[in-house]
């Protein structure tokens, strides 16, 4: 932004000041602006009286500060002036889908201790392949160009028509993403999986065979997955490894990263939902999880987020607007983590996905939901940066959409960490 010498910067009281380790940080939530400061900059900040022009502020720096401080303090004033957003934009909610989750079946060939799906089911349901194909075409009508279709379950590879459905989607210019435990991928089909799926996410919780197999509820899972990873890499598949962090495997996460340094790796904390309710002793509280990652070498580096940019207000995650999920029974929900009867948007056996997306009362409620309507978020200084975090993490506390993210405290610390790092190498 070009600096105007007559620019009048806001009063310093419009900024809230934070100390993060050895750094200082200012935030003006009303226009979603943040900046890293030194101790010298704090003194300079007090010059902002809401009346002085940029030139007048620079003159004050030259007259009030010793010579050795003038350079850094002058630059600080100029940086604020050139980046401060005097107008703010509310980022609009998506009007098209970018991702659709297909829970193809609730059948699974494993039994993870903490599975967030309902573990009490004794019968298995799978989608009808003809209905799925029609839904994929309907999805295209309400989606962005080259949207993502995520195949999940249960275990999606237990669905007999998985490859046929994925081939159909690929022909319709849809990106195929597979979430699998990897147990049914072998030397006979690895090349087919590598060709059809744009990314294959494989569950791996530990490099300790006993720990991994215990958590994943399947003896031999570790050995099978190790072979599958090698097979898929030979066929140039794009792989992401995914671990769920529990108190059983938390110290082994870094070993997975070391063992597979060139493979994308993500990890998330275990949630106390589904089967995880009965295994809550294995889960971390937000404070415990933050302490764990803080003490883990480069632990917080994987917790990157995309900030919306100065002057842009991010209002909420994409659940119900950019994302939908369909259960094996055909029920449509706002997100794969929000399969709850109160949030059912419709059923693809009764209406097309397109019609459901346009007319569902549940989806329309999500279009109206913003971070400003979440009680514990609406006064938070970083609400337009984090946008309220994950709706599902708050919802499952007591089935209420107005709850803040269960991991709010953790999210806040990670956001500050990332914002600070934006200023480490490149001066604004």
XYZ file of C-alpha atoms in Angstrom:
428
model
C 0.000 0.000 0.000
C 1.295 3.456 -0.896
C 1.952 5.649 2.113
C 0.061 8.939 2.246
C 1.895 11.526 4.339
C -1.466 12.938 5.452
C -2.744 9.585 6.730
C -4.092 9.770 10.273
C -3.524 6.603 12.217
C -6.019 5.424 14.874
C -5.614 6.158 18.577
C -3.325 3.708 20.356
C -6.212 2.727 22.665
C -7.913 1.024 19.709
C -5.210 -1.657 19.890
C -5.116 -4.403 22.485
C -1.603 -5.385 23.533
C -0.441 -8.951 24.185
C 2.838 -10.394 25.289
C 3.745 -13.720 23.678
C 6.989 -15.076 25.147
C 9.540 -12.323 24.404
C 7.381 -10.631 21.795
C 4.671 -8.004 21.983
C 1.665 -8.030 19.749
C -1.090 -5.535 18.983
C -4.525 -6.374 17.606
C -7.394 -4.182 16.507
C -10.249 -6.680 16.103
C -12.663 -4.149 14.611
C -10.636 -4.103 11.375
C -8.791 -7.395 11.912
C -5.294 -5.927 12.052
C -2.343 -7.308 14.005
C 1.341 -6.466 14.277
C 4.451 -7.650 16.087
C 6.268 -5.129 18.306
C 9.512 -4.695 20.179
C 9.803 -2.844 23.493
C 10.880 0.245 21.551
C 7.797 0.003 19.387
C 5.600 0.056 22.487
C 6.899 3.522 23.272
C 6.248 4.604 19.700
C 2.704 3.241 19.823
C 1.825 5.742 22.552
C 2.418 8.555 20.023
C -0.698 7.504 18.103
C -3.223 10.077 19.323
C -5.804 9.645 16.563
C -5.187 13.200 15.356
C -1.626 13.402 14.053
C -0.814 12.754 10.398
C 1.938 10.367 9.387
C 4.389 13.247 8.827
C 3.551 14.729 12.221
C 4.136 11.375 13.898
C 7.509 10.997 12.182
C 8.470 14.495 13.344
C 7.579 13.501 16.907
C 9.798 10.431 16.669
C 12.731 12.618 15.549
C 12.173 15.117 18.338
C 11.329 12.791 21.227
C 13.501 9.710 20.697
C 17.296 9.380 20.937
C 19.088 8.960 17.634
C 19.773 5.220 18.061
C 16.009 4.510 18.278
C 14.779 6.773 15.496
C 15.392 4.369 12.646
C 13.444 1.416 14.038
C 10.661 3.617 15.433
C 10.299 5.524 12.154
C 10.038 2.278 10.249
C 7.430 0.970 12.692
C 5.216 4.019 12.112
C 5.599 3.651 8.341
C 4.815 -0.073 8.498
C 1.611 0.568 10.423
C 0.597 3.355 8.024
C 1.224 1.267 4.913
C -0.641 -1.805 6.147
C -3.425 -0.567 8.402
C -6.820 -1.309 6.786
C -9.001 1.766 7.028
C -11.819 -0.252 5.497
C -12.810 -3.768 6.497
C -14.375 -6.494 4.378
C -16.654 -9.190 5.760
C -15.641 -12.359 3.937
C -18.816 -13.731 2.414
C -20.024 -17.238 3.161
C -19.419 -19.723 0.332
C -22.317 -20.097 -2.096
C -20.912 -23.268 -3.652
C -19.641 -26.516 -2.208
C -15.943 -27.301 -2.375
C -16.031 -30.629 -0.541
C -18.463 -33.497 -0.114
C -17.891 -36.393 2.279
C -19.396 -39.743 1.307
C -19.659 -42.092 4.263
C -20.055 -45.037 1.911
C -20.625 -47.652 4.599
C -20.546 -48.021 8.355
C -18.885 -51.403 7.937
C -15.269 -51.519 9.079
C -12.571 -54.167 9.195
C -10.929 -52.540 12.197
C -12.113 -51.362 15.604
C -10.282 -48.196 16.685
C -10.572 -47.590 20.421
C -11.619 -43.959 19.972
C -13.681 -44.045 16.732
C -15.973 -41.005 16.644
C -18.691 -42.940 14.794
C -21.498 -44.609 16.733
C -19.959 -47.869 17.897
C -23.206 -49.384 19.136
C -24.501 -50.352 15.671
C -24.919 -54.064 15.133
C -26.106 -53.937 11.493
C -24.296 -52.444 8.524
C -25.586 -50.044 5.890
C -24.046 -49.050 2.571
C -25.014 -46.516 -0.089
C -26.596 -47.522 -3.393
C -24.087 -46.954 -6.212
C -26.692 -45.625 -8.661
C -27.906 -43.122 -6.085
C -24.307 -42.073 -5.464
C -23.679 -41.419 -9.164
C -26.774 -39.245 -9.401
C -25.672 -37.390 -6.280
C -22.218 -36.787 -7.760
C -23.808 -35.112 -10.794
C -26.023 -33.043 -8.493
C -22.920 -32.130 -6.463
C -21.263 -30.786 -9.621
C -24.167 -28.367 -10.152
C -23.617 -26.679 -6.779
C -19.838 -26.980 -6.500
C -16.768 -24.998 -7.454
C -14.620 -26.137 -10.368
C -12.790 -29.427 -9.608
C -14.310 -29.944 -6.136
C -13.187 -32.586 -3.659
C -15.032 -35.821 -2.992
C -13.889 -37.557 0.193
C -14.584 -41.270 0.555
C -14.795 -42.327 4.173
C -16.632 -44.699 6.484
C -16.513 -47.020 8.382
C -13.840 -48.259 6.042
C -14.582 -47.056 2.472
C -12.571 -49.857 0.858
C -15.128 -52.280 2.342
C -17.621 -50.730 -0.090
C -17.585 -53.075 -3.083
C -18.244 -50.375 -5.704
C -15.641 -47.899 -4.416
C -13.440 -48.024 -7.525
C -16.393 -47.773 -9.925
C -17.718 -44.713 -8.084
C -14.275 -43.065 -7.933
C -13.751 -43.642 -11.680
C -17.142 -42.049 -12.378
C -16.225 -39.013 -10.261
C -12.819 -38.693 -11.947
C -14.461 -38.629 -15.384
C -16.563 -35.734 -14.119
C -13.476 -33.705 -13.130
C -13.872 -34.262 -9.414
C -10.839 -34.798 -7.182
C -10.943 -38.103 -5.310
C -9.659 -38.177 -1.728
C -9.631 -41.470 0.187
C -9.551 -41.847 3.979
C -8.578 -45.440 4.712
C -6.971 -47.705 7.260
C -5.073 -49.255 4.333
C -5.824 -52.871 5.208
C -7.423 -53.783 1.852
C -4.780 -52.197 -0.380
C -2.369 -54.787 -1.744
C 0.054 -55.599 -4.558
C -2.852 -56.404 -6.894
C -4.718 -53.094 -6.562
C -2.127 -50.552 -5.369
C -1.511 -49.144 -8.869
C -5.271 -48.736 -9.389
C -5.656 -46.852 -6.098
C -2.661 -44.657 -6.950
C -4.150 -43.794 -10.335
C -7.736 -43.106 -9.287
C -7.272 -41.244 -6.020
C -5.675 -37.804 -5.995
C -4.685 -38.310 -2.367
C -4.831 -41.324 -0.063
C -4.957 -40.653 3.673
C -3.799 -43.641 5.709
C -4.197 -44.058 9.457
C -1.014 -44.666 11.415
C -0.863 -43.944 15.141
C 2.563 -45.176 16.191
C 5.832 -46.652 15.008
C 5.498 -49.040 17.944
C 3.672 -52.027 16.472
C 1.905 -53.029 19.686
C 0.739 -49.499 20.473
C -0.480 -48.861 16.928
C -2.367 -52.148 16.693
C -3.938 -51.607 20.111
C -5.239 -48.144 19.234
C -6.368 -49.185 15.754
C -8.066 -52.286 17.140
C -6.521 -54.633 14.594
C -3.599 -56.967 15.087
C -1.267 -56.716 12.094
C -2.372 -53.188 11.150
C 1.127 -51.751 11.542
C 2.824 -54.357 9.351
C 0.145 -54.104 6.671
C 0.216 -50.311 6.543
C 4.014 -50.282 6.367
C 3.852 -52.519 3.281
C 1.005 -50.486 1.760
C 2.913 -47.214 2.079
C 5.872 -48.703 0.193
C 3.557 -50.125 -2.481
C 1.737 -46.851 -3.048
C 4.963 -44.839 -3.175
C 6.273 -47.169 -5.908
C 3.216 -46.194 -7.942
C 3.750 -42.475 -7.180
C 0.595 -42.115 -5.111
C 0.138 -38.935 -3.086
C -0.098 -40.058 0.519
C -1.012 -38.347 3.745
C -0.437 -40.134 7.040
C -2.922 -39.328 9.796
C -2.519 -39.980 13.505
C -4.943 -39.480 16.353
C -3.021 -38.362 19.419
C -3.860 -40.079 22.691
C -1.996 -40.494 25.958
C -1.003 -43.934 24.681
C 0.941 -42.757 21.605
C 1.746 -39.095 22.237
C 5.479 -39.618 22.692
C 5.778 -41.546 19.448
C 4.408 -38.944 17.033
C 7.852 -37.530 16.225
C 9.013 -41.015 15.221
C 6.406 -41.155 12.463
C 7.649 -37.833 11.091
C 11.253 -39.052 11.181
C 10.413 -42.371 9.539
C 8.470 -40.743 6.693
C 10.000 -37.256 6.292
C 8.811 -36.796 2.705
C 5.188 -37.810 3.294
C 2.529 -35.326 4.371
C 1.644 -35.960 8.003
C -1.189 -34.617 10.110
C -2.225 -35.330 13.663
C -5.294 -34.387 15.644
C -6.260 -34.891 19.286
C -8.647 -37.673 20.186
C -12.204 -36.452 20.710
C -14.538 -37.672 23.421
C -17.341 -38.624 21.070
C -18.621 -41.899 19.674
C -16.557 -44.800 20.994
C -14.175 -42.202 22.426
C -16.652 -41.369 25.219
C -15.843 -44.650 26.930
C -12.096 -44.140 26.406
C -11.925 -40.535 27.644
C -9.012 -41.422 29.939
C -6.864 -41.621 26.792
C -7.731 -38.098 25.620
C -5.985 -34.795 26.327
C -7.551 -31.671 27.740
C -6.791 -28.500 25.729
C -4.144 -27.475 28.295
C -2.532 -30.909 28.226
C -2.504 -30.989 24.432
C -0.903 -27.553 24.233
C 1.773 -28.571 26.749
C 2.436 -31.732 24.768
C 3.012 -29.939 21.460
C 4.978 -27.117 23.065
C 7.446 -29.622 24.492
C 7.576 -31.681 21.291
C 10.372 -30.716 18.837
C 8.686 -28.581 16.152
C 5.366 -29.784 17.535
C 3.470 -26.592 16.800
C 4.809 -26.313 13.247
C 2.177 -28.741 11.975
C -0.590 -26.581 13.420
C -0.490 -24.022 10.637
C -3.554 -22.044 9.661
C -4.311 -19.610 6.860
C -4.968 -16.121 8.179
C -7.546 -14.101 6.257
C -5.276 -11.048 5.872
C -5.515 -7.524 7.248
C -8.958 -5.969 6.967
C -10.728 -9.236 6.118
C -13.114 -10.767 8.618
C -13.358 -14.542 8.530
C -16.743 -15.409 10.025
C -16.947 -19.197 10.389
C -15.735 -22.557 9.065
C -17.244 -24.008 5.888
C -19.599 -26.510 7.549
C -22.974 -26.413 5.806
C -21.864 -23.882 3.202
C -18.653 -25.171 1.575
C -18.875 -28.677 3.044
C -21.577 -31.332 3.288
C -21.507 -34.977 4.340
C -23.770 -37.895 3.458
C -24.327 -40.922 5.693
C -24.684 -44.520 4.439
C -28.452 -44.100 4.886
C -28.450 -41.099 2.523
C -28.935 -38.480 5.218
C -27.205 -35.160 4.526
C -25.364 -33.290 7.292
C -23.331 -30.036 7.427
C -20.029 -31.826 8.057
C -18.684 -35.339 8.532
C -18.187 -34.494 12.214
C -21.770 -33.259 12.634
C -23.825 -36.368 11.959
C -26.513 -35.640 14.558
C -30.254 -36.088 14.133
C -30.921 -32.432 14.966
C -28.651 -31.356 12.089
C -30.097 -33.566 9.373
C -30.529 -31.430 6.243
C -32.480 -33.944 4.162
C -32.039 -37.300 2.447
C -30.803 -37.900 -1.104
C -33.404 -40.677 -1.489
C -36.123 -38.024 -1.203
C -34.514 -34.943 -2.814
C -31.490 -34.133 -4.939
C -28.397 -32.830 -3.164
C -28.817 -29.611 -5.127
C -32.351 -29.076 -3.817
C -31.288 -29.895 -0.258
C -28.386 -27.441 -0.455
C -30.637 -24.646 -1.677
C -33.699 -25.162 0.522
C -32.675 -26.951 3.735
C -33.565 -25.002 6.889
C -30.525 -26.460 8.660
C -28.174 -25.284 5.906
C -29.830 -21.852 5.836
C -29.233 -21.618 9.595
C -25.550 -22.363 8.977
C -25.474 -19.608 6.356
C -26.658 -17.195 9.035
C -24.359 -18.496 11.783
C -21.255 -16.383 12.383
C -18.544 -16.179 14.999
C -20.293 -13.079 16.396
C -23.211 -15.305 17.435
C -21.072 -17.661 19.502
C -21.286 -16.384 23.073
C -17.678 -16.919 24.120
C -16.275 -15.763 20.764
C -18.006 -12.480 20.060
C -15.700 -10.466 22.335
C -12.483 -12.321 21.499
C -9.784 -10.224 19.801
C -8.874 -12.925 17.271
C -12.420 -14.005 16.426
C -12.121 -12.851 12.803
C -8.814 -14.681 12.407
C -9.766 -18.092 13.808
C -13.476 -17.706 12.838
C -14.559 -19.687 15.874
C -12.460 -22.775 15.200
C -14.261 -26.085 14.627
C -18.024 -25.990 15.158
C -18.134 -29.738 15.775
C -15.638 -29.556 18.656
C -18.020 -27.220 20.451
C -21.265 -28.876 19.397
C -20.511 -32.260 20.940
C -20.023 -30.777 24.421
C -23.810 -30.622 24.869
C -25.254 -30.688 21.310
C -25.301 -26.888 21.004
C -24.003 -24.944 17.990
C -23.421 -21.815 20.066
C -20.600 -23.419 22.079
C -17.044 -22.333 21.470
C -14.518 -24.874 20.188
C -13.532 -27.282 22.984
C -9.890 -26.650 22.014
C -10.318 -22.858 21.999
C -7.443 -22.148 24.389
C -5.139 -24.376 22.379
C -6.250 -22.752 19.104
C -5.601 -19.277 20.476
C -2.039 -20.090 21.493
C -1.317 -21.675 18.112
C -2.761 -18.690 16.247
C -0.581 -16.261 18.191
C 2.423 -18.502 17.489
C 1.702 -18.417 13.761
C 0.989 -14.693 13.660
C 4.266 -13.957 15.422
C 6.116 -16.139 12.905
C 4.692 -14.153 9.989
C 7.038 -11.345 10.986
C 10.200 -13.379 11.644
C 11.854 -13.366 8.259
C 10.079 -10.759 6.193
C 9.493 -7.225 7.395
C 6.173 -5.819 6.286
